[in-house]
Short mmCIF file of C-alpha atoms in Angstrom, two decimals:
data_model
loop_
_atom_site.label_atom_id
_atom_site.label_comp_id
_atom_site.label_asym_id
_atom_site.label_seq_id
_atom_site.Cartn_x
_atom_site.Cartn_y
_atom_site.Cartn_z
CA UNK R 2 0.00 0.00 0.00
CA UNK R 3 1.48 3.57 -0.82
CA UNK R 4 -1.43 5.28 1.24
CA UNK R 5 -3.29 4.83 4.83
CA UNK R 6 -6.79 4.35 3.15
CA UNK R 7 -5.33 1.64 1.05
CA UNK R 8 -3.59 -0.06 4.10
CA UNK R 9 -7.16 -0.06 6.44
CA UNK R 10 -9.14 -1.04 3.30
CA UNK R 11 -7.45 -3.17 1.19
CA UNK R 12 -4.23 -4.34 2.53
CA UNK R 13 -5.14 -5.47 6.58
CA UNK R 14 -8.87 -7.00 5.23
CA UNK R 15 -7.23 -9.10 2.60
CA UNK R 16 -4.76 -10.81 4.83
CA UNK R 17 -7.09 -11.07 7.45
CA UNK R 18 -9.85 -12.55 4.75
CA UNK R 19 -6.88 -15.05 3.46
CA UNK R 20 -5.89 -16.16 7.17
CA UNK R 21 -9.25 -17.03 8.26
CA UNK R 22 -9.49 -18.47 4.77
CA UNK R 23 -6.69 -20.76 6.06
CA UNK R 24 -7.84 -21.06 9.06
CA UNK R 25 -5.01 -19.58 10.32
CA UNK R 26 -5.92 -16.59 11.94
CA UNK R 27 -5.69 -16.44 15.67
CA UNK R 28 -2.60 -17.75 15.45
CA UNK R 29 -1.52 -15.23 12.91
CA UNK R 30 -1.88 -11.69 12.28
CA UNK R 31 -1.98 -9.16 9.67
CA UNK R 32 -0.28 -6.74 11.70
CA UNK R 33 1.62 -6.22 15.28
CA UNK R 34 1.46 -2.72 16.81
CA UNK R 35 1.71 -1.83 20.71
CA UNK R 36 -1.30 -0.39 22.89
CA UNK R 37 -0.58 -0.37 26.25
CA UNK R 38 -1.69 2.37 27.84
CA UNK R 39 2.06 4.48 28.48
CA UNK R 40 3.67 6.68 26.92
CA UNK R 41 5.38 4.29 24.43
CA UNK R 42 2.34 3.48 22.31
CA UNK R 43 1.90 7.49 21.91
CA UNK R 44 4.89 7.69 20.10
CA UNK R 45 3.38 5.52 17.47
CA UNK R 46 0.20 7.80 17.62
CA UNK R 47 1.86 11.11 17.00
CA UNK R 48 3.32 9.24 13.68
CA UNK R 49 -0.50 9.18 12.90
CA UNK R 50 -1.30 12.46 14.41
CA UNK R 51 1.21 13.88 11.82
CA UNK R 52 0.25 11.83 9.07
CA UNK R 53 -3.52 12.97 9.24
CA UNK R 54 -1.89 16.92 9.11
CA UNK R 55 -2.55 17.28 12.90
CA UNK R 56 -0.58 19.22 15.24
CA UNK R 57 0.40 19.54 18.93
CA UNK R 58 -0.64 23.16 18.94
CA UNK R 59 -2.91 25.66 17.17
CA UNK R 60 -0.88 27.58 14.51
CA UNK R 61 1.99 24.61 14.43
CA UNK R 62 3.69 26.19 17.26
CA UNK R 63 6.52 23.60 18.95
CA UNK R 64 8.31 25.02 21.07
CA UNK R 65 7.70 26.67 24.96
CA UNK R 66 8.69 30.52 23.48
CA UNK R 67 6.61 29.95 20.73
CA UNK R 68 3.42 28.48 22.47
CA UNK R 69 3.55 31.07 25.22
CA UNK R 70 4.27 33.98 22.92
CA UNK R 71 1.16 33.12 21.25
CA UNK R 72 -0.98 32.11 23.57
CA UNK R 73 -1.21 29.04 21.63
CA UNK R 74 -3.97 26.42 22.47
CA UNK R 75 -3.90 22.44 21.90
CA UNK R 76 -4.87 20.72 19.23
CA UNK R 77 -6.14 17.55 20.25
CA UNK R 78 -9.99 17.80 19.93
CA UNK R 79 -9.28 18.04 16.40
CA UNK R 80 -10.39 16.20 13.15
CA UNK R 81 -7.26 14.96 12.28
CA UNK R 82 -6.27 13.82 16.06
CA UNK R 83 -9.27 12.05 16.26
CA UNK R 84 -8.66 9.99 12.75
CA UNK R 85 -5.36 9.01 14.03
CA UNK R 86 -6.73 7.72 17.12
CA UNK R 87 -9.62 5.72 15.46
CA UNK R 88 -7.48 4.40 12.59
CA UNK R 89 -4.62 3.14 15.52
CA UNK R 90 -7.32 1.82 17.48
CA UNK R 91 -8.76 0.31 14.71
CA UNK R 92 -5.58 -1.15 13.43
CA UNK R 93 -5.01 -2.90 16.96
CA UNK R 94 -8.23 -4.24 17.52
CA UNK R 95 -9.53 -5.53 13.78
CA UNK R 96 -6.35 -6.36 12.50
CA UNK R 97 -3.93 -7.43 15.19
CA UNK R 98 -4.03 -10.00 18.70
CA UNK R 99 -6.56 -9.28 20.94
CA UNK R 100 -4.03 -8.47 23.65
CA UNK R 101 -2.47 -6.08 21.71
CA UNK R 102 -4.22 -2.98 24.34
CA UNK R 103 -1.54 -4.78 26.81
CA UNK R 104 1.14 -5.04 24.20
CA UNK R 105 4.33 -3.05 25.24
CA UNK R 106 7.24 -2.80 22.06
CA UNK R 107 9.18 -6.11 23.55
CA UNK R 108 5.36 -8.18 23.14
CA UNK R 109 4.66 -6.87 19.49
CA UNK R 110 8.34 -7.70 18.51
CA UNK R 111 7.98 -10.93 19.89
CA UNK R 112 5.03 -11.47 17.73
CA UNK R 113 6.45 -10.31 14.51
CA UNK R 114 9.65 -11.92 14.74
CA UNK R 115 8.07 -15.36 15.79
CA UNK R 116 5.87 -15.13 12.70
CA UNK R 117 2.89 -14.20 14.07
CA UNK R 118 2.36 -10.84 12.12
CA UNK R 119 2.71 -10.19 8.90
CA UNK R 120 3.60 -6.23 8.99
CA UNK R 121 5.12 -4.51 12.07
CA UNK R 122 3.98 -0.88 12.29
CA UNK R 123 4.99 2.20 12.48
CA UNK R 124 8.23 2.08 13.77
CA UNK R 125 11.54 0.68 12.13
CA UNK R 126 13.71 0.74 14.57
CA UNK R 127 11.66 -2.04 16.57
CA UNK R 128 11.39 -3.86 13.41
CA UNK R 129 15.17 -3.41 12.67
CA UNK R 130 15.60 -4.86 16.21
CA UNK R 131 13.15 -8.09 15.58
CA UNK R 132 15.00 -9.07 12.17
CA UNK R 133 18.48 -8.31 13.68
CA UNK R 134 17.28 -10.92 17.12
CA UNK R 135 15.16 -12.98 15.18
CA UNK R 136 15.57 -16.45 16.67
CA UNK R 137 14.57 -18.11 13.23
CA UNK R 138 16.75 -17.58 10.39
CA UNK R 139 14.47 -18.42 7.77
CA UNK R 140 11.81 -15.81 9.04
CA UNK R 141 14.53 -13.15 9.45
CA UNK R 142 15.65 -13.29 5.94
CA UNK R 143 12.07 -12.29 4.96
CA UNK R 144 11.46 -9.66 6.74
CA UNK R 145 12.43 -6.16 5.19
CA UNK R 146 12.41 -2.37 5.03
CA UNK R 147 9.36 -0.80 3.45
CA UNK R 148 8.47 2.84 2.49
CA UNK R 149 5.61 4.03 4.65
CA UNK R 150 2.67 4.90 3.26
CA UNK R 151 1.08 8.21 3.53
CA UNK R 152 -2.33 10.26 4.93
CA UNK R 153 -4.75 13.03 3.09
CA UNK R 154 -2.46 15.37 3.14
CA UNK R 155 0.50 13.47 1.26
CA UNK R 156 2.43 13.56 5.44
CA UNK R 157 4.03 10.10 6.03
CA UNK R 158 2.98 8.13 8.90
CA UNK R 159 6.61 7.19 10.05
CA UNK R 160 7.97 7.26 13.39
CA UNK R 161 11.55 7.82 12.08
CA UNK R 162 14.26 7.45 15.33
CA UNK R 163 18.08 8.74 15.66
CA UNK R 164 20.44 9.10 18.40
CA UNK R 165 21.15 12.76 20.35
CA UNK R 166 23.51 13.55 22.81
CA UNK R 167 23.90 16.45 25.06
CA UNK R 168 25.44 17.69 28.22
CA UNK R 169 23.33 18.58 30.89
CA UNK R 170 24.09 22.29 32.30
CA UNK R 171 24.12 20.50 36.14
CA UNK R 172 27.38 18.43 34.79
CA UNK R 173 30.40 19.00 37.51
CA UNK R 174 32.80 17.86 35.05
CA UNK R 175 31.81 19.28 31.51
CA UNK R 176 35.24 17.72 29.98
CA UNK R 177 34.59 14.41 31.27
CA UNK R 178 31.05 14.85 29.76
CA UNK R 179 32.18 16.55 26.55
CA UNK R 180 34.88 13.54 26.54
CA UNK R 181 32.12 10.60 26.71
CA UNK R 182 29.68 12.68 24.38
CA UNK R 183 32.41 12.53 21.94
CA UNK R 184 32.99 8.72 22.13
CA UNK R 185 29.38 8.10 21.78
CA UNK R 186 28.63 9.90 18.61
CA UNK R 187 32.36 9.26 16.66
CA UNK R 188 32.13 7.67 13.58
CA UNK R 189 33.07 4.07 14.77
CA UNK R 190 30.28 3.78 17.43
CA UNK R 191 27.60 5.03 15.53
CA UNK R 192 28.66 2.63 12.66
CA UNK R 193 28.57 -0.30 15.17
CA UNK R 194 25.25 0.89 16.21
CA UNK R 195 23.90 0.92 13.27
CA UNK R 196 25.37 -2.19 11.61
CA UNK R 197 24.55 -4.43 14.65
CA UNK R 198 20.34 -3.47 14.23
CA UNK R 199 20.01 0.01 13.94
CA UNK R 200 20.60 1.48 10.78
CA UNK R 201 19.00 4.99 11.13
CA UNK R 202 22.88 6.94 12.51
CA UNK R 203 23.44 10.60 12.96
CA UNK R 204 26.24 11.10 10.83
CA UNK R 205 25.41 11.13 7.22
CA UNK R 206 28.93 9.38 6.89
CA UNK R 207 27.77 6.43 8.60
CA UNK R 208 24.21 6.76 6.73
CA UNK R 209 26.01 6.30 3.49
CA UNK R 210 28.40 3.55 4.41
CA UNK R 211 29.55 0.70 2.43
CA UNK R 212 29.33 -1.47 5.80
CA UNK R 213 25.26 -0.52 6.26
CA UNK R 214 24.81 -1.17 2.53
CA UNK R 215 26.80 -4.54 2.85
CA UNK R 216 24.77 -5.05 5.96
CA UNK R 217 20.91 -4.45 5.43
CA UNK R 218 21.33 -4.07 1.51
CA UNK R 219 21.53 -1.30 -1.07
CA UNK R 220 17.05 -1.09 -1.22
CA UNK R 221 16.97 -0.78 2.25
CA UNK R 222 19.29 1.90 2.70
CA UNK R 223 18.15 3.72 -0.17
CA UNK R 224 14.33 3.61 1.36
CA UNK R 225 15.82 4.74 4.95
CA UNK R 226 18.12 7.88 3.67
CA UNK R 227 14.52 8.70 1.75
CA UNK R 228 12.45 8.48 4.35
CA UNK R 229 14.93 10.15 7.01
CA UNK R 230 15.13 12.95 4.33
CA UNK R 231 10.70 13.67 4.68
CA UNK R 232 10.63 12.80 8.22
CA UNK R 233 9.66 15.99 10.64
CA UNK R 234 11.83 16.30 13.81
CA UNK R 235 9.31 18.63 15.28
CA UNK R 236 5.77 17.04 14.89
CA UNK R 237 5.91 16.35 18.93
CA UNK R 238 6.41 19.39 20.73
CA UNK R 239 9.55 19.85 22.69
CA UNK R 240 8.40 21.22 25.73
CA UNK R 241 8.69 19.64 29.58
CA UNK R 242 5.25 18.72 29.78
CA UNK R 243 5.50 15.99 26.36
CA UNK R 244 5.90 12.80 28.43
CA UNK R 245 3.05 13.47 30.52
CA UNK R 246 0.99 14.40 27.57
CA UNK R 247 1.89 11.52 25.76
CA UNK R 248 1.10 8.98 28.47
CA UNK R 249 -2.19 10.51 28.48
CA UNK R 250 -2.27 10.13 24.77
CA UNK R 251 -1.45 6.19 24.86
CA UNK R 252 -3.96 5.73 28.09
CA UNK R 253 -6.64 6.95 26.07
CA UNK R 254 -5.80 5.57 22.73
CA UNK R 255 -5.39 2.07 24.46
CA UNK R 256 -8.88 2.91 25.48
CA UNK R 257 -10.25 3.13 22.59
CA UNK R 258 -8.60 0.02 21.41
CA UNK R 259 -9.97 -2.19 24.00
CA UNK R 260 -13.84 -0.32 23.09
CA UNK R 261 -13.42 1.69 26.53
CA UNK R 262 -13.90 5.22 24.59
CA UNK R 263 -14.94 6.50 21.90
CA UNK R 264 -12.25 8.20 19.16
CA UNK R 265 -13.86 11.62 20.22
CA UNK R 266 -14.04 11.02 23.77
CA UNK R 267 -10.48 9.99 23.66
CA UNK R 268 -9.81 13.47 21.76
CA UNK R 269 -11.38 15.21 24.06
CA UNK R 270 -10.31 13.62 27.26
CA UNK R 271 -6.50 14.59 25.71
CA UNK R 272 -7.52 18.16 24.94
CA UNK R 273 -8.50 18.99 28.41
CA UNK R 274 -5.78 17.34 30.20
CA UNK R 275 -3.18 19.14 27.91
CA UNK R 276 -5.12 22.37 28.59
CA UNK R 277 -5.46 22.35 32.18
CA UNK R 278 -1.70 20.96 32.55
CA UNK R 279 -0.49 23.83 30.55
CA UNK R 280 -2.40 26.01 31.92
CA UNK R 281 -1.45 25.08 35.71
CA UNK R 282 2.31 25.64 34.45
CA UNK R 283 1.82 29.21 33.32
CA UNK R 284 1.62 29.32 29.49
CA UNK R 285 -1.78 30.91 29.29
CA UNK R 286 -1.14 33.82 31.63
#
């Protein structure tokens, strides 16, 4: 599938149709995604949020200086906020294990790399890491890379991940930080990293390495530098108060999931939490 209707309509109901076909369904998916109500299954729902042309904020605003400055409100009762929900819900419950509202990233790896799921979605890097531990040789070979496919507004829904560093202000020693931070991004442990399961690095050096293309393959790579290339650093918001939005985010989307909400309740229950959190911490006057 190239785009999210085709995925929800066409791709998911056709291997579900063939599997119960089969008879094998129940024992096999068409896809493995997480839902347990934390934080982690929000960072799959903010690659939805951004592929539907949502936002964090009214205006696009991402930043604390920005979102004060402005006044600006969030987004979350919106249109677009509430399709991603639904169609992550939806994606869990129709189309995946029926524990999957439980499912933290170690349960749906374990699922796709045992065979169990066709498709592992959104994110790569756990699907890097299920090929590169894959117990079975056979089924590791088979799984690959694939572009994602993309929303209404031509936005991918990928959940692209890199490695950043910094030093904390706080540090005692800043050399001995500066002197670590320096070892951990050089050239030859980001190209470990990344040849050993993890082949989204920093450094466009180690991006366009002959070890990563020896590694996971000239296609692969190719799709990954594309992909990193569209991909939006900013579509979460970096302000202190993310993680606590965002476990609100995956408690209510694992709600919906399990048939506990409704998409719009779930919408709305995120809009006023963000609102009254914000506005508790000042940025509303």
């Amino acid at each position: 599938p190239t785009t999210m209707d085709q995925m929800m309509n066409t791709t998911l109901p056709k291997l579900k149709a063939g599997m119960m076909a089969d008879g094998t369904y129940g024992k096999v998916y068409p896809i493995a995604i997480r839902g347990e109500p934390k934080e982690t299954t929000a960072l799959d729902v903010n690659a939805f949020i951004h592929g539907f042309g949502g936002t964090w904020f009214k205006g696009g605003y991402w930043n604390v200086t920005d979102v004060k400055a402005h006044r600006a409100l969030p987004a979350f009762n919106t249109t677009a906020v509430v399709n991603a929900i639904k169609t992550y819900a939806l994606m869990g419950s129709a189309f995946s294990s029926p524990d999957t509202p439980t499912y933290d990233f170690s349960k749906e790896i374990t699922l796709y790399q045992s065979g169990k799921a066709a498709i592992l979605y959104p994110q790569s890097v756990n699907a890097f890491a299920a090929q590169a531990f894959a117990p079975n040789a056979t089924l590791a070979a088979l799984m690959a890379y694939a572009p994602t496919v993309t929303g209404p507004t031509g936005k991918y829904f990928d959940e692209i991940w890199s490695l950043s560093f910094g030093i904390s202000k706080f540090t005692h020693n800043p050399k001995a930080a500066f002197l670590a931070l320096s070892f951990l991004t050089s050239y030859e442990r980001q190209l470990n990293f990344a040849t050993a399961f993890f082949p989204n690095p920093s450094l466009l050096s180690v991006l366009h390495s002959q070890q990563l293309t020896q590694k996971w393959g000239a296609t692969t790579m190719n799709l990954m530098i594309e992909m990193l290339a569209q991909s939006d650093p900013h579509f979460i918001a970096y302000i202190p108060e993310a993680n606590s939005i965002n476990v609100k985010m995956g408690e209510v989307t694992s709600a919906v999931m399990s048939g506990q909400m409704t998409p719009q309740q779930a919408a709305q229950a995120l809009q006023d939490y963000a609102y009254q959190l914000l506005k508790s911490d000042g940025y509303y006057g």
